[in-house]
Short mmCIF file of C-alpha atoms and ligand atoms in Angstrom, two decimals:
data_model
loop_
_atom_site.label_atom_id
_atom_site.label_comp_id
_atom_site.label_asym_id
_atom_site.label_seq_id
_atom_site.Cartn_x
_atom_site.Cartn_y
_atom_site.Cartn_z
CA MET A 1 -30.63 -36.45 39.74
CA SER A 2 -32.75 -33.38 40.18
CA HIS A 3 -32.92 -33.47 43.99
CA PRO A 4 -30.11 -35.74 45.13
CA LYS A 5 -30.48 -37.03 48.66
CA TYR A 6 -26.79 -36.67 49.45
CA GLU A 7 -24.17 -34.07 48.71
CA THR A 8 -21.38 -35.34 46.46
CA VAL A 9 -17.80 -34.42 47.44
CA ILE A 10 -15.11 -34.88 44.81
CA GLY A 11 -11.35 -34.35 44.63
CA LEU A 12 -9.46 -35.02 41.40
CA GLU A 13 -5.93 -36.21 40.79
CA VAL A 14 -4.99 -35.38 37.20
CA HIS A 15 -1.84 -36.78 35.63
CA ALA A 16 -0.57 -34.80 32.68
CA GLN A 17 2.25 -36.22 30.59
CA LEU A 18 4.73 -33.47 29.81
CA SER A 19 5.59 -33.15 26.14
CA THR A 20 9.35 -32.97 26.50
CA LEU A 21 11.33 -34.76 23.81
CA SER A 22 13.25 -36.91 26.28
CA LYS A 23 12.42 -38.60 29.56
CA VAL A 24 12.64 -36.96 32.96
CA PHE A 25 15.86 -38.65 34.14
CA ASN A 26 17.54 -39.85 30.93
CA ALA A 27 17.79 -39.14 27.20
CA ASP A 28 15.36 -41.79 25.90
CA SER A 29 12.69 -40.54 23.53
CA THR A 30 9.16 -39.95 24.84
CA GLU A 31 7.53 -40.40 21.44
CA PHE A 32 4.09 -42.07 21.59
CA GLY A 33 3.12 -45.00 19.41
CA ASN A 34 6.54 -46.52 18.71
CA MET A 35 7.10 -50.30 18.71
CA PRO A 36 7.08 -51.61 22.29
CA ASN A 37 10.41 -51.46 24.10
CA THR A 38 12.21 -49.30 21.55
CA ASN A 39 12.39 -46.06 23.61
CA ILE A 40 14.56 -47.71 26.20
CA CYS A 41 18.22 -47.67 27.15
CA VAL A 42 20.08 -49.00 30.19
CA HIS A 43 18.78 -46.06 32.23
CA THR A 44 15.09 -46.73 31.58
CA LEU A 45 15.79 -50.41 32.23
CA ALA A 46 17.47 -49.48 35.52
CA HIS A 47 20.59 -51.51 34.95
CA PRO A 48 22.91 -51.53 37.98
CA GLY A 49 25.24 -48.57 38.08
CA THR A 50 23.11 -46.25 35.98
CA LEU A 51 22.47 -42.80 37.43
CA PRO A 52 19.55 -40.43 36.83
CA ARG A 53 20.03 -36.92 35.51
CA LEU A 54 17.20 -34.37 35.77
CA ASN A 55 15.78 -32.95 32.54
CA LYS A 56 15.74 -29.17 33.08
CA LYS A 57 12.83 -28.72 30.68
CA VAL A 58 10.59 -30.72 33.03
CA VAL A 59 11.21 -28.22 35.82
CA GLU A 60 10.60 -25.36 33.38
CA PHE A 61 7.23 -26.91 32.47
CA GLY A 62 6.49 -27.30 36.18
CA ILE A 63 7.18 -23.59 36.71
CA LYS A 64 4.93 -22.74 33.77
CA ILE A 65 1.98 -24.67 35.09
CA GLY A 66 2.50 -23.24 38.57
CA LEU A 67 2.49 -19.69 37.19
CA ALA A 68 -0.64 -20.43 35.16
CA PHE A 69 -2.52 -21.76 38.21
CA GLY A 70 -1.20 -19.01 40.47
CA SER A 71 0.42 -21.56 42.79
CA ASN A 72 3.27 -20.98 45.22
CA LEU A 73 6.45 -22.34 43.67
CA ALA A 74 8.70 -24.24 46.07
CA ARG A 75 12.14 -22.66 45.98
CA PHE A 76 13.89 -25.71 47.48
CA GLN A 77 13.10 -29.10 45.99
CA TYR A 78 14.26 -32.67 45.80
CA PHE A 79 12.94 -36.00 44.63
CA ASP A 80 11.87 -38.99 46.72
CA ARG A 81 11.80 -42.69 46.06
CA LYS A 82 8.40 -44.30 46.36
CA ASN A 83 9.18 -47.97 46.76
CA TYR A 84 6.93 -50.70 45.44
CA PHE A 85 7.18 -53.75 43.22
CA TYR A 86 5.41 -53.92 39.91
CA PRO A 87 6.46 -55.53 36.61
CA ASP A 88 6.19 -52.21 34.75
CA LEU A 89 8.51 -50.51 37.23
CA PRO A 90 12.01 -51.88 36.62
CA LYS A 91 13.73 -49.78 39.29
CA GLY A 92 11.47 -51.05 42.05
CA TYR A 93 10.62 -47.49 42.98
CA GLN A 94 9.06 -44.45 41.36
CA THR A 95 10.99 -41.20 41.53
CA THR A 96 8.51 -38.53 42.62
CA GLN A 97 8.17 -35.39 44.72
CA ASP A 98 6.59 -36.36 48.01
CA LYS A 99 7.78 -33.77 50.52
CA THR A 100 8.60 -30.90 48.17
CA PRO A 101 5.96 -30.66 45.42
CA ILE A 102 6.94 -27.93 42.96
CA CYS A 103 3.58 -26.14 43.43
CA ARG A 104 1.26 -25.66 46.38
CA GLY A 105 -2.10 -23.93 46.23
CA GLY A 106 -3.45 -21.96 43.30
CA GLY A 107 -6.39 -23.11 41.26
CA LEU A 108 -8.73 -22.15 38.49
CA LYS A 109 -12.16 -20.79 37.78
CA ILE A 110 -14.73 -23.00 36.14
CA LYS A 111 -17.91 -21.83 34.43
CA LEU A 112 -21.02 -23.92 34.73
CA LYS A 113 -23.89 -24.16 32.28
CA ASP A 114 -26.12 -21.83 34.28
CA GLY A 115 -23.39 -19.17 34.05
CA VAL A 116 -22.33 -19.65 37.69
CA GLU A 117 -18.58 -19.42 38.25
CA LYS A 118 -16.66 -21.33 40.87
CA PHE A 119 -13.01 -21.34 41.90
CA ILE A 120 -11.49 -24.79 42.49
CA ASN A 121 -8.41 -24.73 44.73
CA LEU A 122 -5.46 -26.99 44.18
CA THR A 123 -3.71 -28.78 46.99
CA LYS A 124 -0.48 -29.25 45.07
CA ILE A 125 1.21 -30.17 41.82
CA HIS A 126 4.23 -32.43 41.85
CA ILE A 127 6.61 -33.82 39.25
CA GLU A 128 7.10 -37.57 38.87
CA GLU A 129 7.93 -40.23 36.33
CA ASP A 130 5.44 -42.47 34.58
CA ALA A 131 5.62 -46.27 34.80
CA GLY A 132 5.64 -48.68 31.84
CA LYS A 133 2.56 -50.48 30.65
CA SER A 134 1.49 -54.07 31.28
CA MET A 135 -0.62 -55.61 28.55
CA HIS A 136 -2.81 -58.66 28.70
CA LEU A 137 -3.71 -59.95 25.26
CA GLU A 138 -7.04 -61.58 24.48
CA GLY A 139 -6.88 -65.35 24.71
CA SER A 140 -3.38 -65.44 26.14
CA SER A 141 -2.39 -66.06 29.74
CA ASP A 142 0.85 -64.12 29.31
CA SER A 143 1.41 -60.58 30.50
CA LEU A 144 3.49 -58.36 28.26
CA VAL A 145 5.41 -55.31 29.42
CA ASP A 146 6.16 -52.26 27.30
CA LEU A 147 8.64 -49.92 28.98
CA ASN A 148 8.51 -47.10 26.41
CA ARG A 149 6.45 -45.04 28.84
CA ALA A 150 8.66 -45.75 31.86
CA GLY A 151 10.35 -42.51 32.87
CA VAL A 152 8.16 -40.19 30.79
CA PRO A 153 7.66 -36.99 32.85
CA LEU A 154 4.33 -36.28 34.51
CA VAL A 155 2.86 -33.62 36.67
CA GLU A 156 0.15 -34.70 39.07
CA ILE A 157 -2.39 -31.99 39.79
CA VAL A 158 -4.33 -32.60 43.01
CA THR A 159 -7.45 -30.61 43.86
CA GLU A 160 -8.97 -29.90 47.24
CA PRO A 161 -12.22 -31.83 47.84
CA GLU A 162 -14.22 -28.86 46.53
CA ILE A 163 -15.89 -30.30 43.45
CA ARG A 164 -19.57 -31.04 44.02
CA SER A 165 -20.91 -32.69 40.87
CA ALA A 166 -20.06 -34.55 37.70
CA ASP A 167 -20.66 -31.31 35.76
CA GLU A 168 -18.13 -29.45 37.89
CA ALA A 169 -15.58 -32.23 37.47
CA TYR A 170 -16.14 -32.15 33.71
CA ALA A 171 -15.76 -28.37 33.59
CA PHE A 172 -12.59 -28.52 35.69
CA LEU A 173 -10.98 -31.13 33.44
CA THR A 174 -11.95 -29.16 30.34
CA GLU A 175 -10.23 -26.06 31.75
CA VAL A 176 -7.12 -28.01 32.78
CA ARG A 177 -6.83 -29.50 29.32
CA LYS A 178 -7.27 -26.10 27.72
CA LEU A 179 -4.60 -24.64 29.99
CA VAL A 180 -1.93 -27.31 29.40
CA ARG A 181 -2.55 -27.01 25.67
CA TYR A 182 -2.19 -23.23 25.78
CA LEU A 183 1.04 -23.68 27.72
CA GLU A 184 2.17 -26.32 25.21
CA ILE A 185 3.38 -28.57 28.00
CA CYS A 186 1.00 -31.50 27.38
CA ASP A 187 -1.12 -32.45 24.37
CA GLY A 188 -4.10 -33.26 26.62
CA ASN A 189 -5.16 -36.36 24.67
CA MET A 190 -6.99 -38.60 27.10
CA GLU A 191 -7.34 -41.37 24.49
CA GLU A 192 -3.56 -41.62 24.16
CA GLY A 193 -3.23 -41.50 27.92
CA SER A 194 -1.38 -38.20 28.01
CA MET A 195 -3.98 -36.89 30.42
CA ARG A 196 -5.35 -39.29 33.03
CA CYS A 197 -7.57 -38.76 35.99
CA ASP A 198 -8.39 -40.47 39.27
CA VAL A 199 -11.63 -39.46 40.94
CA ASN A 200 -12.02 -39.41 44.74
CA ILE A 201 -15.64 -39.34 45.74
CA SER A 202 -17.68 -39.46 48.93
CA LEU A 203 -21.25 -38.62 49.89
CA ARG A 204 -22.64 -36.91 52.95
CA PRO A 205 -26.07 -35.77 54.10
CA TRP A 206 -26.78 -32.13 53.22
CA ASN A 207 -25.84 -29.81 56.11
CA GLU A 208 -23.30 -32.31 57.41
CA SER A 209 -19.91 -30.66 57.88
CA GLU A 210 -17.77 -33.81 58.09
CA PHE A 211 -16.78 -35.59 54.91
CA GLY A 212 -17.85 -39.17 54.35
CA LYS A 213 -15.48 -42.08 53.62
CA LYS A 214 -14.05 -41.66 50.13
CA VAL A 215 -13.61 -44.07 47.29
CA GLU A 216 -10.95 -43.55 44.64
CA VAL A 217 -11.84 -44.57 41.09
CA LYS A 218 -8.89 -45.14 38.77
CA ASN A 219 -8.42 -45.91 35.10
CA LEU A 220 -10.66 -43.24 33.62
CA ASN A 221 -9.73 -42.62 30.00
CA SER A 222 -12.24 -40.01 28.87
CA PHE A 223 -14.14 -37.04 30.26
CA ASN A 224 -17.38 -38.93 29.69
CA ASN A 225 -16.12 -41.87 31.73
CA VAL A 226 -15.26 -39.48 34.57
CA ARG A 227 -18.86 -38.30 34.50
CA LYS A 228 -20.14 -41.85 34.28
CA ALA A 229 -17.96 -43.06 37.17
CA ILE A 230 -19.21 -40.24 39.41
CA GLU A 231 -22.83 -41.05 38.59
CA LEU A 232 -22.28 -44.77 39.20
CA GLU A 233 -20.53 -44.15 42.52
CA TYR A 234 -23.36 -41.86 43.60
CA GLU A 235 -25.82 -44.68 42.94
CA ARG A 236 -23.69 -47.31 44.65
CA GLN A 237 -22.70 -45.29 47.72
CA SER A 238 -26.15 -43.80 48.28
CA LYS A 239 -27.64 -47.29 48.41
CA ILE A 240 -25.11 -48.29 51.08
CA LEU A 241 -25.89 -45.16 53.10
CA ASP A 242 -29.65 -45.61 52.64
CA ALA A 243 -29.32 -49.06 54.17
CA GLY A 244 -27.60 -47.52 57.17
CA ASN A 245 -24.21 -49.01 56.37
CA GLU A 246 -20.75 -47.43 56.04
CA VAL A 247 -19.03 -46.94 52.70
CA LEU A 248 -15.76 -48.84 52.55
CA SER A 249 -12.72 -46.68 51.90
CA GLU A 250 -11.27 -48.37 48.84
CA THR A 251 -9.72 -48.04 45.44
CA ARG A 252 -11.96 -49.06 42.58
CA THR A 253 -11.25 -49.42 38.89
CA PHE A 254 -13.51 -48.29 36.08
CA ASN A 255 -14.06 -51.02 33.54
CA THR A 256 -14.17 -49.34 30.15
CA VAL A 257 -15.93 -52.31 28.57
CA ASP A 258 -19.02 -52.73 30.75
CA LEU A 259 -18.71 -49.16 32.16
CA LYS A 260 -18.92 -50.28 35.79
CA THR A 261 -16.60 -49.81 38.77
CA TYR A 262 -15.00 -52.77 40.56
CA SER A 263 -13.12 -52.95 43.84
CA LEU A 264 -9.32 -53.16 43.47
CA ARG A 265 -8.12 -52.90 47.06
CA THR A 266 -9.29 -51.45 50.34
CA LYS A 267 -7.46 -48.58 51.95
CA GLU A 268 -7.26 -50.62 55.15
CA ASP A 269 -4.29 -52.53 53.82
CA LEU A 270 -2.37 -49.25 53.88
CA ASN A 271 0.52 -49.09 51.48
CA ASP A 272 3.86 -48.34 53.01
CA TYR A 273 5.98 -46.94 50.25
CA ARG A 274 8.97 -46.20 52.47
CA TYR A 275 9.53 -42.81 50.91
CA PHE A 276 13.03 -41.43 51.28
CA PRO A 277 15.00 -38.75 49.43
CA GLU A 278 16.55 -40.01 46.19
CA PRO A 279 20.29 -40.12 46.95
CA ASP A 280 21.37 -40.08 43.30
CA LEU A 281 19.82 -36.68 42.51
CA GLN A 282 20.90 -33.32 43.88
CA PRO A 283 18.33 -31.18 45.63
CA PHE A 284 17.89 -27.98 43.62
CA THR A 285 16.54 -24.47 44.00
CA LEU A 286 14.33 -22.38 41.77
CA THR A 287 16.10 -19.05 41.57
CA GLU A 288 14.13 -15.84 41.04
CA GLU A 289 16.06 -15.45 37.81
CA TRP A 290 14.91 -18.83 36.54
CA ILE A 291 11.29 -18.11 37.45
CA ASN A 292 11.47 -14.67 35.81
CA ASN A 293 12.92 -16.14 32.65
CA VAL A 294 10.05 -18.62 32.46
CA LYS A 295 7.58 -15.78 33.08
CA LYS A 296 8.86 -14.15 29.92
CA LEU A 297 8.02 -17.31 27.97
CA MET A 298 4.43 -17.46 29.21
CA PRO A 299 1.84 -17.24 26.44
CA ALA A 300 -1.43 -15.33 26.80
CA LEU A 301 -3.72 -17.59 28.83
CA PRO A 302 -7.32 -18.46 27.97
CA ASN A 303 -8.85 -16.32 30.74
CA GLU A 304 -6.75 -13.28 29.73
CA LEU A 305 -7.87 -13.62 26.12
CA TYR A 306 -11.46 -14.14 27.25
CA GLU A 307 -11.28 -10.90 29.23
CA ARG A 308 -9.81 -9.06 26.25
CA PHE A 309 -12.46 -10.41 23.88
CA THR A 310 -15.37 -9.50 26.15
CA LYS A 311 -14.02 -6.18 27.50
CA LYS A 312 -11.93 -4.70 24.71
CA TYR A 313 -13.75 -6.16 21.72
CA ASN A 314 -17.15 -6.16 23.45
CA LEU A 315 -18.02 -9.66 22.34
CA PRO A 316 -20.80 -11.69 23.96
CA ASP A 317 -19.64 -14.35 26.46
CA TYR A 318 -20.67 -17.05 24.04
CA ASP A 319 -18.38 -15.75 21.28
CA ALA A 320 -15.47 -15.29 23.67
CA GLY A 321 -15.92 -18.85 24.91
CA VAL A 322 -15.90 -20.34 21.43
CA LEU A 323 -12.98 -18.22 20.24
CA THR A 324 -10.74 -19.01 23.23
CA ASP A 325 -11.37 -22.74 23.06
CA THR A 326 -7.98 -23.25 21.40
CA LYS A 327 -4.97 -20.98 21.47
CA GLU A 328 -4.54 -21.13 17.69
CA ILE A 329 -8.05 -19.81 16.99
CA ALA A 330 -7.82 -17.23 19.78
CA LEU A 331 -4.54 -15.80 18.49
CA PHE A 332 -5.73 -15.80 14.89
CA PHE A 333 -8.83 -13.88 15.94
CA ASP A 334 -6.78 -11.49 18.06
CA ASP A 335 -4.58 -10.77 15.02
CA LEU A 336 -7.68 -10.28 12.88
CA CYS A 337 -8.84 -7.64 15.35
CA GLN A 338 -5.63 -5.70 14.68
CA LYS A 339 -6.74 -5.41 11.03
CA THR A 340 -10.40 -4.58 11.45
CA LYS A 341 -12.33 -2.79 14.16
CA HIS A 342 -15.58 -4.58 13.30
CA TYR A 343 -15.03 -7.08 16.08
CA LYS A 344 -18.47 -8.65 16.18
CA GLN A 345 -18.44 -9.13 12.41
CA ALA A 346 -14.97 -10.65 12.68
CA SER A 347 -16.24 -13.02 15.36
CA ASN A 348 -19.20 -14.01 13.18
CA TRP A 349 -16.82 -14.79 10.33
CA MET A 350 -14.61 -16.89 12.58
CA MET A 351 -17.45 -18.85 14.16
CA GLY A 352 -19.32 -19.24 10.88
CA PRO A 353 -17.60 -19.47 7.49
CA VAL A 354 -14.04 -19.96 8.77
CA LYS A 355 -14.87 -22.70 11.26
CA SER A 356 -17.16 -24.57 8.90
CA TYR A 357 -14.44 -24.63 6.26
CA LEU A 358 -11.90 -25.95 8.78
CA ASN A 359 -14.33 -28.52 10.17
CA GLU A 360 -15.35 -29.73 6.76
CA LEU A 361 -11.76 -30.43 5.72
CA THR A 362 -10.56 -31.20 9.29
CA LEU A 363 -7.89 -28.54 8.97
CA ALA A 364 -6.16 -26.54 11.69
CA ILE A 365 -6.27 -22.76 11.48
CA LYS A 366 -2.59 -22.70 10.53
CA ASP A 367 -3.64 -24.37 7.25
CA PHE A 368 -6.41 -21.87 6.52
CA PRO A 369 -5.65 -20.60 3.00
CA VAL A 370 -6.90 -17.02 3.35
CA SER A 371 -4.59 -14.56 5.08
CA ILE A 372 -5.70 -12.47 8.05
CA GLU A 373 -5.35 -9.32 5.91
CA LYS A 374 -7.62 -10.68 3.19
CA LEU A 375 -10.20 -11.85 5.70
CA ALA A 376 -10.19 -8.37 7.23
CA GLU A 377 -10.69 -6.90 3.74
CA VAL A 378 -13.80 -8.89 3.03
CA ILE A 379 -15.24 -7.77 6.38
CA GLU A 380 -14.47 -4.16 5.45
CA LEU A 381 -16.12 -4.68 2.07
CA VAL A 382 -19.38 -5.63 3.78
CA GLU A 383 -19.12 -2.93 6.41
CA SER A 384 -18.62 -0.25 3.76
CA ASN A 385 -21.76 -1.49 2.00
CA LYS A 386 -19.90 -2.46 -1.14
CA VAL A 387 -21.35 -5.96 -1.00
CA SER A 388 -24.02 -7.50 1.16
CA ASN A 389 -23.04 -9.99 3.85
CA THR A 390 -24.84 -12.79 2.02
CA VAL A 391 -22.96 -12.09 -1.21
CA ALA A 392 -19.68 -11.93 0.70
CA VAL A 393 -20.25 -15.25 2.45
CA GLN A 394 -21.89 -17.15 -0.37
CA LYS A 395 -20.16 -15.82 -3.46
CA ILE A 396 -16.89 -14.05 -2.66
CA TYR A 397 -15.62 -16.21 0.21
CA PRO A 398 -15.68 -19.51 -1.72
CA GLU A 399 -13.62 -17.82 -4.46
CA MET A 400 -11.17 -16.45 -1.89
CA LEU A 401 -10.60 -19.98 -0.62
CA LYS A 402 -9.84 -21.09 -4.17
CA ASN A 403 -7.75 -18.01 -5.08
CA PRO A 404 -6.00 -17.01 -1.88
CA SER A 405 -3.74 -14.61 -3.73
CA LYS A 406 -6.61 -12.37 -4.88
CA THR A 407 -8.16 -9.72 -2.68
CA ALA A 408 -11.85 -9.66 -1.87
CA ILE A 409 -12.33 -6.48 -3.82
CA GLN A 410 -10.61 -7.90 -6.91
CA LEU A 411 -12.87 -10.93 -6.80
CA ALA A 412 -15.98 -8.85 -6.19
CA GLU A 413 -15.14 -6.70 -9.18
CA GLU A 414 -14.32 -9.64 -11.42
CA MET A 415 -17.61 -11.27 -10.52
CA ASN A 416 -19.43 -7.98 -10.94
CA LEU A 417 -20.79 -8.09 -7.40
CA ILE A 418 -20.06 -4.60 -6.15
CA GLN A 419 -23.25 -3.01 -4.89
CA GLU A 420 -24.43 -0.13 -7.00
CA SER A 421 -25.14 2.64 -4.58
CA GLY A 422 -26.27 5.07 -7.25
CA SER A 423 -29.99 5.75 -7.66
CA ASP A 424 -29.49 5.43 -11.41
CA PHE A 425 -28.99 1.73 -10.99
CA ILE A 426 -31.80 0.99 -8.56
CA LYS A 427 -34.49 3.39 -9.75
CA PRO A 428 -35.31 1.68 -13.05
CA LEU A 429 -35.45 -1.67 -11.26
CA ILE A 430 -37.98 -0.34 -8.77
CA GLU A 431 -40.03 1.18 -11.54
CA SER A 432 -40.23 -2.06 -13.43
CA VAL A 433 -41.12 -4.06 -10.31
CA LEU A 434 -43.91 -1.66 -9.32
CA ALA A 435 -45.20 -1.59 -12.91
CA SER A 436 -45.40 -5.38 -12.94
CA MET A 437 -47.67 -5.51 -9.85
CA PRO A 438 -50.28 -2.78 -10.15
CA GLU A 439 -52.78 -4.62 -7.92
CA LYS A 440 -50.30 -4.97 -5.09
CA VAL A 441 -49.36 -1.31 -5.39
CA LYS A 442 -53.02 -0.39 -5.02
CA GLU A 443 -53.36 -2.58 -1.93
CA TYR A 444 -50.24 -0.99 -0.46
CA LYS A 445 -51.60 2.46 -1.04
CA ALA A 446 -54.87 1.40 0.57
CA GLY A 447 -52.96 0.64 3.77
CA LYS A 448 -51.44 -2.84 3.42
CA LYS A 449 -47.96 -1.63 4.36
CA GLY A 450 -46.70 -5.16 4.89
CA LEU A 451 -46.31 -5.49 1.12
CA LEU A 452 -43.19 -3.35 1.26
CA GLY A 453 -41.05 -6.46 1.90
CA LEU A 454 -42.38 -8.06 -1.26
CA PHE A 455 -41.44 -5.07 -3.46
CA VAL A 456 -38.00 -4.75 -1.92
CA GLY A 457 -37.40 -8.48 -2.26
CA GLU A 458 -38.27 -8.37 -5.96
CA VAL A 459 -35.95 -5.41 -6.53
CA MET A 460 -33.11 -7.17 -4.70
CA LYS A 461 -33.63 -10.24 -6.85
CA LYS A 462 -33.43 -8.19 -10.01
CA ALA A 463 -30.30 -6.46 -8.72
CA GLN A 464 -28.66 -9.85 -8.21
CA GLY A 465 -27.20 -8.92 -4.88
CA LYS A 466 -25.82 -5.63 -6.08
CA ALA A 467 -28.35 -3.37 -4.37
CA ASP A 468 -27.88 -2.15 -0.82
CA PRO A 469 -30.96 -3.42 1.06
CA LYS A 470 -31.27 -0.39 3.36
CA LYS A 471 -31.05 2.07 0.53
CA THR A 472 -33.44 0.07 -1.64
CA ASN A 473 -35.96 -0.01 1.16
CA LEU A 474 -35.92 3.77 1.50
CA MET A 475 -36.18 4.33 -2.24
CA VAL A 476 -39.14 1.97 -2.61
CA ILE A 477 -41.03 3.81 0.15
CA GLU A 478 -40.18 7.11 -1.46
CA MET A 479 -41.45 6.03 -4.86
CA LEU A 480 -44.66 4.49 -3.47
CA GLU A 481 -45.51 7.39 -1.26
CA GLY A 482 -43.91 10.31 -3.03
P1 ADP B 1 -5.07 -40.30 50.06
O1 ADP B 1 -4.30 -40.21 51.31
O2 ADP B 1 -6.08 -41.38 50.05
O3 ADP B 1 -4.24 -40.25 48.82
P2 ADP B 1 -5.50 -37.48 50.00
O4 ADP B 1 -5.86 -36.77 51.23
O5 ADP B 1 -4.10 -37.40 49.50
O6 ADP B 1 -5.97 -38.97 50.07
O7 ADP B 1 -6.45 -36.91 48.86
C1 ADP B 1 -6.44 -37.40 47.58
C2 ADP B 1 -7.59 -36.75 46.82
O8 ADP B 1 -8.82 -37.09 47.43
C3 ADP B 1 -7.55 -35.23 46.81
O9 ADP B 1 -7.94 -34.78 45.52
C4 ADP B 1 -8.58 -34.83 47.85
O10 ADP B 1 -9.19 -33.59 47.53
C5 ADP B 1 -9.59 -35.94 47.71
N1 ADP B 1 -10.34 -36.21 48.95
C6 ADP B 1 -9.86 -36.28 50.20
N2 ADP B 1 -10.84 -36.59 51.07
C7 ADP B 1 -11.99 -36.72 50.35
C8 ADP B 1 -13.35 -37.05 50.66
N3 ADP B 1 -13.73 -37.33 51.88
N4 ADP B 1 -14.23 -37.12 49.65
C9 ADP B 1 -13.84 -36.87 48.38
N5 ADP B 1 -12.59 -36.55 48.04
C10 ADP B 1 -11.66 -36.49 48.99
MG1 MG B 2 -2.70 -38.94 48.10
#
């Protein structure tokens, strides 16, 4: 789509499952992957006479996400009942925040491939409970219901219709996932359904100020499917508009098997959920004290660390992006920078040898065997010219991984890898190399200066990594020309 005919307008509704241990209105476990219908008690099953009780942690997580997005936190809040019938909803209503969402406004900055930055505003974030899950097994006409998920806390993050392409939607979701993971309020796994997204999309002619009729696509279970759904809807809706017809305002579902969207229901049959305030739960207020206490628990956020890495440590944008991708790596790197001032070298080590080791063994940084101090030492060893970078990466580092208790310098000494800076060591090597190539020396002296690299290379080989390349270079020139 290099020159699309229409402008795409997108608003996202992202559901993030909050990683509290228990459900939002009762003490049932929220653990994922248990046998169906085991995380359920009379409360989840909505037996008559049971009463909800708000999990305070859920509100704390709501405050955290609001602070992270820079939203306005509602001081006065209550829950509403959203009434509808569905087999996976035993109460007959979903408890949600309709009139008093915990957050209004705020947003986040996305970075696009061409380096352009854009701020996406949020409409609101509200707290609600998840429903159970209906399952339809292959070859069976029965529907099965698993209520383990019923009552698991969610926040729904709603954006303004400010997203303009599949790339922007992708970038926004990536940032949201990064943020909730940094905050440790949601694991962000789309495959396990802990982050889900509905896409609202409409098209309009360029220069048109009114929005077109929107279609909502549900059931998207990966970032790639979000992209795919937007592309498919562009195709489908643009054909309708090209033919001079109106797009029908409807809800469509994304079929993850054939990767197409299908109509579920039209918006014309407007749902009437008969919202009213939940009488069994007290309204509550966020006190300044509560908000301030949560502020104290806030971790460093990805954009703050990015700023620090680019401004204080002077790293290129690329490095800062890679290093802030996960909080664990970012904090490890930040600690490393307290032990060495060679920030760019430290970044190279993180993005190169450290990451490849972790990737190879699919380990998390918390399981990295070498301590931050020892990693800083090997960087210092290179920077003080005691070993070359190649020797450090290829010879010392693998030994450090095997012997995490030894220091880099101990290993370098044991393996006899310390660079000999003295001329006494290098001089005889140069002499023997030059003596072995009299023809080349003649050519060099006759003006073929490019041969210098050859001589130096030979000397380095003989020195088995123990000669400092810069110094060797100078000494070879001196001996050839002196
Ligand atoms: P609804 O009443 O259908 O739920 P809302 O106004 O609550 O619609 O908006 C839901 C989502 O749809 C929001 O993310 C919003 O930004 C987005 N949205 C609203 N209008 C449009 C439009 N014309 N095109 C694309 N997205 C839209
Ligand atoms: Mg809505």
